[in-house]
Amino acid sequence: MKIICSFCILLNLTVTPPVIVAENGRIEGRVLDFNTGLPVSNANIEILATLKGDVSDSSGFFHVADLPAGTYSVRASRIGYETREEKRVVLNRERTTVVEFSLKPALVELKSVEIAAERLWDKYLTEASLVGVERMRAREIIQIPGAFDDPVKAVQVFSGVSGGGDYSGFLAVRGGSPDQNQVIIDGVVIPNPSRFRLAFGGGLSTINPNLTEDIYLHLGGFSAEYGNSLTSILEVEYR
């Protein structure tokens, strides 16, 4: 309804009274651990049947504002806890309704994961890859006299392979220097497998024969997978 005053008539103006709009309500509360009573952070708060929600802070508090008056269902969920839902939460206009959740810890059962891998030796086992390759089983290492159960000294029984003495872990293949040999353990290049870097000719190697499955000594004709190898490759596969 428009109110017209005599002064406004003189000014040819009309005055419209202000419209008062009632404010919506607000739902707030806290999420706690059922066992310890400690706050639960990062819990998802959903106001069902709406697109509104919130995430609890480090103190477990949450709030959802600007909700029309009515009855709502509020759900709290977090990984590692059981989901809790409070139904028939009544919200009045211009009011704040407090809802508190106590979440019980719950185990998260994941599906089983199966990992299948193909051994590199079986993958590249062709007639071409076997040229110039000597194979030694783990049980053969401990049976070789003077090898001290050291795989690096054990492979010195092959033709064209020599070492630097009884206590030296260096390997010389077909006249090449020891630094031209590459040692690979389970696909990882080992720059120095010896116990000592320089003293005593490197000493015995750190390769444990009790953990070894197979040893392959590549004496030449390396495939592209071995990169820039020069004299030889000592490939060790652990169990």
Coordinates of C-alpha atoms in Angstrom, one line a residue:
M1 CA 0.0 0.0 0.0
K2 CA 1.4 3.4 -0.9
I3 CA 1.2 6.2 1.6
I4 CA 0.7 9.7 0.1
C5 CA 1.3 12.7 2.3
S6 CA 0.4 16.3 1.6
F7 CA 4.0 17.3 1.4
C8 CA 4.7 14.6 -1.1
I9 CA 1.7 15.7 -3.1
L10 CA 3.2 19.1 -3.3
L11 CA 6.5 17.5 -4.5
N12 CA 4.6 15.0 -6.7
L13 CA 6.4 12.2 -4.9
T14 CA 5.2 8.9 -3.4
V15 CA 6.7 7.1 -0.4
T16 CA 6.9 3.3 -0.2
P17 CA 7.4 1.9 3.3
P18 CA 10.5 -0.5 3.6
V19 CA 9.9 -4.2 3.3
I20 CA 11.2 -6.3 6.2
V21 CA 12.6 -9.7 5.1
A22 CA 13.0 -12.3 7.8
E23 CA 16.5 -13.8 8.0
N24 CA 17.1 -17.5 7.5
G25 CA 18.4 -19.8 10.2
R26 CA 21.8 -21.4 10.8
I27 CA 22.9 -24.9 11.8
E28 CA 26.2 -25.2 13.7
G29 CA 27.9 -27.8 15.9
R30 CA 30.9 -29.9 16.6
V31 CA 32.2 -33.3 15.6
L32 CA 34.0 -35.4 18.3
D33 CA 35.6 -38.8 18.6
F34 CA 33.2 -41.2 20.4
N35 CA 36.0 -42.9 22.3
T36 CA 38.4 -40.1 23.2
G37 CA 36.1 -37.0 23.0
L38 CA 38.7 -35.3 20.9
P39 CA 37.7 -33.1 18.0
V40 CA 37.5 -34.7 14.6
S41 CA 38.7 -32.4 11.8
N42 CA 37.9 -32.6 8.1
A43 CA 34.6 -34.3 8.6
N44 CA 32.1 -33.8 5.8
I45 CA 28.8 -32.2 7.0
E46 CA 25.9 -32.5 4.6
I47 CA 22.5 -31.0 4.8
L48 CA 20.5 -33.6 3.0
A49 CA 18.0 -32.6 0.3
T50 CA 20.0 -29.4 -0.2
L51 CA 23.3 -28.4 -1.8
K52 CA 24.7 -26.9 1.4
G53 CA 27.3 -28.4 3.7
D54 CA 30.6 -27.7 5.5
V55 CA 33.8 -29.3 6.7
S56 CA 34.8 -29.4 10.3
D57 CA 37.9 -27.4 11.3
S58 CA 40.8 -28.4 13.5
S59 CA 38.6 -28.0 16.6
G60 CA 35.8 -30.0 15.1
F61 CA 33.4 -27.0 14.7
F62 CA 31.2 -26.5 11.6
H63 CA 28.4 -24.1 10.6
V64 CA 26.0 -23.9 7.7
A65 CA 24.2 -20.5 7.4
D66 CA 21.4 -19.1 5.3
L67 CA 19.0 -22.0 5.6
P68 CA 15.2 -21.5 5.3
A69 CA 13.2 -22.6 8.3
G70 CA 12.2 -26.2 8.2
T71 CA 13.2 -29.7 9.3
Y72 CA 16.4 -31.2 8.0
S73 CA 18.5 -34.3 8.1
V74 CA 22.2 -33.6 8.8
R75 CA 24.9 -36.2 8.1
A76 CA 28.5 -36.3 9.3
S77 CA 31.1 -38.6 7.7
R78 CA 34.8 -39.1 7.6
I79 CA 37.2 -41.8 6.5
G80 CA 38.0 -44.1 9.4
Y81 CA 34.7 -43.4 11.2
E82 CA 31.2 -44.6 11.0
T83 CA 28.8 -42.3 9.3
R84 CA 26.3 -40.6 11.6
E85 CA 23.0 -38.9 10.7
E86 CA 20.8 -36.7 12.8
K87 CA 17.2 -36.7 11.5
R88 CA 14.4 -34.1 12.1
V89 CA 16.7 -31.2 13.0
V90 CA 14.2 -28.4 13.4
L91 CA 15.4 -24.9 12.3
N92 CA 13.4 -21.7 13.0
R93 CA 13.8 -18.4 11.3
E94 CA 16.5 -16.2 12.6
R95 CA 17.6 -19.0 15.0
T96 CA 20.7 -21.1 15.4
T97 CA 20.3 -24.8 15.9
V98 CA 23.2 -26.7 17.5
V99 CA 23.9 -30.3 16.4
E100 CA 26.7 -32.4 17.9
F101 CA 28.1 -35.6 16.4
S102 CA 30.1 -38.3 18.2
L103 CA 31.7 -40.5 15.5
K104 CA 32.8 -44.1 16.3
P105 CA 36.1 -45.2 14.8
A106 CA 35.7 -47.9 12.1
L107 CA 38.1 -50.0 10.1
V108 CA 38.3 -49.3 6.4
E109 CA 38.5 -52.6 4.5
L110 CA 40.2 -52.3 1.1
K111 CA 40.0 -54.7 -1.7
S112 CA 42.9 -57.0 -2.2
V113 CA 45.7 -55.9 -4.5
E114 CA 47.5 -58.4 -6.6
I115 CA 50.9 -57.5 -8.1
A116 CA 52.2 -59.5 -10.9
A117 CA 55.7 -59.0 -12.4
E118 CA 57.7 -60.6 -15.1
R119 CA 61.3 -61.4 -14.4
L120 CA 63.7 -59.5 -16.7
W121 CA 65.7 -62.6 -17.4
D122 CA 62.7 -64.6 -18.6
K123 CA 61.5 -61.7 -20.7
Y124 CA 64.7 -61.3 -22.6
L125 CA 65.7 -65.0 -22.6
T126 CA 66.4 -65.5 -26.3
E127 CA 69.1 -67.3 -28.2
A128 CA 70.8 -63.9 -29.0
S129 CA 70.7 -62.8 -25.4
L130 CA 72.4 -66.0 -24.2
V131 CA 75.5 -65.4 -26.3
G132 CA 78.5 -64.6 -24.0
V133 CA 76.5 -65.0 -20.8
E134 CA 77.6 -67.3 -18.0
R135 CA 75.1 -68.4 -15.4
M136 CA 75.8 -69.4 -11.8
R137 CA 73.4 -70.7 -9.2
A138 CA 73.5 -69.5 -5.6
R139 CA 74.4 -73.0 -4.3
E140 CA 77.4 -73.1 -6.6
I141 CA 78.9 -70.0 -5.0
I142 CA 79.5 -71.6 -1.7
Q143 CA 81.0 -74.7 -3.2
I144 CA 83.9 -72.9 -5.1
P145 CA 87.1 -73.2 -3.1
G146 CA 88.8 -69.9 -2.3
A147 CA 85.8 -67.8 -3.2
F148 CA 85.0 -66.9 0.5
D149 CA 81.3 -67.2 -0.4
D150 CA 81.8 -64.0 -2.5
P151 CA 79.8 -64.0 -5.8
V152 CA 82.4 -61.6 -7.4
K153 CA 85.2 -64.0 -6.6
A154 CA 83.2 -67.0 -7.6
V155 CA 82.7 -65.8 -11.2
Q156 CA 86.5 -65.7 -11.6
V157 CA 86.3 -69.4 -12.5
F158 CA 84.9 -68.5 -15.9
S159 CA 87.3 -68.2 -18.9
G160 CA 88.6 -64.7 -19.5
V161 CA 87.9 -63.5 -16.0
S162 CA 90.6 -62.7 -13.4
G163 CA 90.8 -60.9 -10.1
G164 CA 93.4 -58.9 -8.2
G165 CA 94.3 -61.4 -5.6
D166 CA 92.9 -63.4 -2.7
Y167 CA 91.6 -60.4 -0.8
S168 CA 90.7 -58.2 -3.8
G169 CA 87.1 -57.6 -4.9
F170 CA 88.1 -56.2 -8.2
L171 CA 87.2 -58.0 -11.4
A172 CA 89.1 -57.9 -14.6
V173 CA 87.5 -59.3 -17.8
R174 CA 89.4 -60.0 -21.0
G175 CA 92.1 -57.4 -20.2
G176 CA 89.7 -54.6 -19.2
S177 CA 90.2 -52.5 -16.1
P178 CA 88.0 -53.1 -13.0
D179 CA 86.1 -49.8 -13.4
Q180 CA 84.8 -51.0 -16.8
N181 CA 82.7 -53.7 -15.2
Q182 CA 79.1 -52.9 -14.3
V183 CA 77.3 -54.5 -11.4
I184 CA 73.5 -54.7 -11.5
I185 CA 71.4 -56.0 -8.6
D186 CA 67.7 -56.5 -9.3
G187 CA 67.8 -54.0 -12.1
V188 CA 69.7 -51.3 -10.0
V189 CA 73.2 -50.3 -11.0
I190 CA 75.6 -50.5 -8.1
P191 CA 78.7 -48.2 -8.7
N192 CA 80.8 -49.9 -6.0
P193 CA 79.8 -53.3 -4.6
S194 CA 83.0 -53.7 -2.6
R195 CA 83.3 -53.3 1.2
F196 CA 86.3 -50.9 0.8
R197 CA 86.6 -48.3 -1.9
L198 CA 90.4 -48.3 -2.3
A199 CA 92.0 -50.2 0.5
F200 CA 92.8 -53.9 0.1
G201 CA 91.7 -53.8 -3.5
G202 CA 88.1 -53.2 -2.5
G203 CA 88.1 -56.3 -0.2
L204 CA 85.1 -58.7 -0.5
S205 CA 81.9 -57.6 -2.1
T206 CA 78.7 -56.8 -0.2
I207 CA 76.6 -59.3 -2.2
N208 CA 75.2 -61.9 0.2
P209 CA 75.2 -65.3 -1.4
N210 CA 72.5 -66.5 0.9
L211 CA 70.1 -64.0 -0.6
T212 CA 71.1 -64.6 -4.2
E213 CA 69.0 -66.5 -6.6
D214 CA 71.1 -66.4 -9.8
I215 CA 74.1 -64.6 -11.1
Y216 CA 74.7 -63.8 -14.8
L217 CA 78.0 -62.6 -16.1
H218 CA 77.7 -60.9 -19.5
L219 CA 81.1 -61.1 -21.3
G220 CA 80.2 -59.2 -24.4
G221 CA 77.5 -58.5 -27.0
F222 CA 75.3 -56.5 -24.6
S223 CA 71.8 -55.7 -25.6
A224 CA 70.5 -52.1 -25.6
E225 CA 69.0 -52.4 -22.1
Y226 CA 72.4 -52.3 -20.6
G227 CA 73.4 -48.9 -21.9
N228 CA 77.1 -47.9 -22.0
S229 CA 78.6 -51.0 -20.4
L230 CA 82.2 -51.6 -21.6
T231 CA 83.9 -54.8 -20.5
S232 CA 81.4 -57.0 -18.6
I233 CA 78.1 -56.9 -16.6
L234 CA 77.6 -58.8 -13.4
E235 CA 73.9 -59.2 -13.0
V236 CA 72.6 -60.4 -9.6
E237 CA 69.1 -61.5 -8.9
Y238 CA 68.0 -61.8 -5.3
R239 CA 65.4 -64.2 -4.1

